[in-house]
Amino acid sequence: MKTRDSDIVKADTERTSSRILEMLDVKGKVTETGAMTSPCSDYDSAEEVYRESHPWSIYKASFADMQKGVERLRAELPKDGWKIVKDGRDGSQLNSPQIIAESKGREFAVDVRLHKASKVGNSPPLLEVTVESACYRAK
């Protein structure tokens, strides 16, 4: 496992998120969050092993536009060095479409879920994206 500077990993995670947003090319509002550092649960808690996670969503866009964005992403990810490891349904109550992909070299993973508008809770359509870095030891 690599030892890395967490600020650099955080910046790389946010840059990767921006690239995913470019590939989606959906005109709507984007939540403004930054990457967050969290412990990697896959490792012994005595080790200081972390990952960066950058969750964000696109809202105030039509479901049809979001669907087109997911189709673009499905086509563009492999061209951009990503391997799609899951392309199906997320198994939630809404059974939303989901794409999970890993970057070449597995430095990053992305989880994309497309949620229809729901009358329960009056939820609008939402395109949910989470980009995560590989686990690393902090310098």
Coordinates of C-alpha atoms in Angstrom, one line a residue:
M1 CA 0.0 0.0 0.0
K2 CA 1.3 3.4 -0.9
T3 CA 2.2 6.1 1.6
R4 CA 0.8 9.4 0.3
D5 CA 0.1 13.0 1.3
S6 CA -3.6 13.2 2.2
D7 CA -3.9 16.8 0.7
I8 CA -2.6 15.5 -2.7
V9 CA -5.0 12.5 -2.6
K10 CA -7.9 14.8 -1.6
A11 CA -7.1 17.1 -4.6
D12 CA -6.8 14.1 -7.0
T13 CA -10.1 12.8 -5.8
E14 CA -11.8 16.2 -6.4
R15 CA -10.1 16.4 -9.8
T16 CA -11.4 12.9 -10.6
S17 CA -14.9 14.0 -9.5
S18 CA -14.8 17.0 -11.8
R19 CA -13.9 14.7 -14.7
I20 CA -16.9 12.5 -14.0
L21 CA -19.1 15.6 -13.9
E22 CA -17.7 16.6 -17.3
M23 CA -18.4 13.1 -18.8
L24 CA -22.0 13.2 -17.5
D25 CA -22.6 16.6 -19.0
V26 CA -25.9 17.1 -17.3
K27 CA -27.2 20.7 -16.9
G28 CA -28.6 21.0 -13.4
K29 CA -27.5 22.0 -9.9
V30 CA -24.6 20.2 -8.3
T31 CA -24.2 19.9 -4.5
E32 CA -21.1 21.6 -3.3
T33 CA -19.1 19.2 -1.2
G34 CA -15.4 18.5 -1.0
A35 CA -13.6 15.3 -0.5
M36 CA -13.6 13.9 3.0
T37 CA -11.0 11.7 4.7
S38 CA -12.1 8.6 6.5
P39 CA -10.4 5.5 7.9
C40 CA -10.3 2.4 5.6
S41 CA -12.4 -0.2 7.4
D42 CA -10.7 -2.9 5.4
Y43 CA -7.6 -2.6 7.6
D44 CA -6.5 -3.2 11.2
S45 CA -7.6 -0.2 13.2
A46 CA -4.0 0.1 14.6
E47 CA -2.8 1.1 11.2
E48 CA -3.4 4.7 10.0
V49 CA -4.9 3.8 6.7
Y50 CA -7.3 6.3 5.0
R51 CA -9.3 6.9 1.8
E52 CA -10.8 10.1 0.4
S53 CA -14.5 10.1 -0.5
H54 CA -16.2 12.7 -2.5
P55 CA -20.0 12.3 -2.6
W56 CA -22.1 14.8 -4.7
S57 CA -25.4 14.9 -6.6
I58 CA -27.0 16.5 -9.6
Y59 CA -30.5 17.8 -9.1
K60 CA -32.9 20.3 -10.7
A61 CA -32.5 18.5 -14.1
S62 CA -35.0 16.3 -15.8
F63 CA -34.8 12.5 -15.3
A64 CA -34.5 12.1 -19.1
D65 CA -31.4 14.4 -19.1
M66 CA -29.9 12.4 -16.2
Q67 CA -30.5 9.2 -18.1
K68 CA -28.7 10.6 -21.1
G69 CA -25.8 11.6 -18.8
V70 CA -25.6 8.1 -17.4
E71 CA -25.5 6.7 -21.0
R72 CA -22.7 9.1 -21.9
L73 CA -20.8 8.1 -18.8
R74 CA -21.2 4.4 -19.6
A75 CA -19.7 5.1 -23.1
E76 CA -17.0 7.5 -21.9
L77 CA -15.6 5.7 -18.8
P78 CA -13.8 3.0 -20.7
K79 CA -12.4 5.5 -23.1
D80 CA -11.0 7.4 -20.1
G81 CA -9.2 4.4 -18.6
W82 CA -12.0 3.1 -16.4
K83 CA -13.3 -0.5 -16.1
I84 CA -17.0 -0.8 -15.4
V85 CA -17.3 -3.5 -12.7
K86 CA -21.1 -3.3 -12.2
D87 CA -23.8 -2.0 -14.5
G88 CA -27.3 -2.9 -13.2
R89 CA -29.6 -2.2 -10.3
D90 CA -28.5 -1.2 -6.8
G91 CA -30.8 -3.5 -4.9
S92 CA -32.4 -0.7 -2.9
Q93 CA -36.2 -0.4 -2.4
L94 CA -36.3 1.8 -5.5
N95 CA -34.0 -0.6 -7.4
S96 CA -32.2 2.4 -9.0
P97 CA -29.8 2.0 -11.9
Q98 CA -26.2 1.8 -10.7
I99 CA -22.8 1.9 -12.4
I100 CA -19.6 1.1 -10.4
A101 CA -16.3 1.6 -12.1
E102 CA -12.6 1.5 -11.2
S103 CA -9.9 3.6 -12.7
K104 CA -7.0 2.1 -14.5
G105 CA -4.6 1.1 -11.8
R106 CA -7.5 1.1 -9.3
E107 CA -6.5 4.5 -7.8
F108 CA -10.2 5.5 -7.8
A109 CA -13.7 4.0 -7.8
V110 CA -16.9 5.7 -8.8
D111 CA -20.5 4.7 -7.8
V112 CA -23.2 6.4 -9.8
R113 CA -26.9 5.9 -9.0
L114 CA -29.9 7.4 -10.8
H115 CA -33.0 7.9 -8.7
K116 CA -36.4 8.6 -10.1
A117 CA -38.7 11.2 -8.6
S118 CA -40.6 9.7 -5.6
K119 CA -43.9 10.8 -4.3
V120 CA -42.8 9.4 -0.9
G121 CA -41.1 12.4 0.7
N122 CA -41.7 14.4 -2.5
S123 CA -38.2 13.7 -3.8
P124 CA -37.2 15.0 -7.2
P125 CA -35.0 13.0 -9.6
L126 CA -31.4 12.8 -8.4
L127 CA -28.1 11.6 -9.9
E128 CA -26.0 10.5 -7.0
V129 CA -22.2 10.1 -7.4
T130 CA -19.5 9.0 -5.0
V131 CA -15.8 9.0 -6.0
E132 CA -13.4 7.2 -3.6
S133 CA -9.7 6.9 -3.6
A134 CA -7.8 3.7 -3.0
C135 CA -6.7 3.2 0.6
Y136 CA -3.4 4.8 1.5
R137 CA -1.1 5.3 4.5
A138 CA -0.8 9.0 5.4
K139 CA 2.6 10.7 5.4

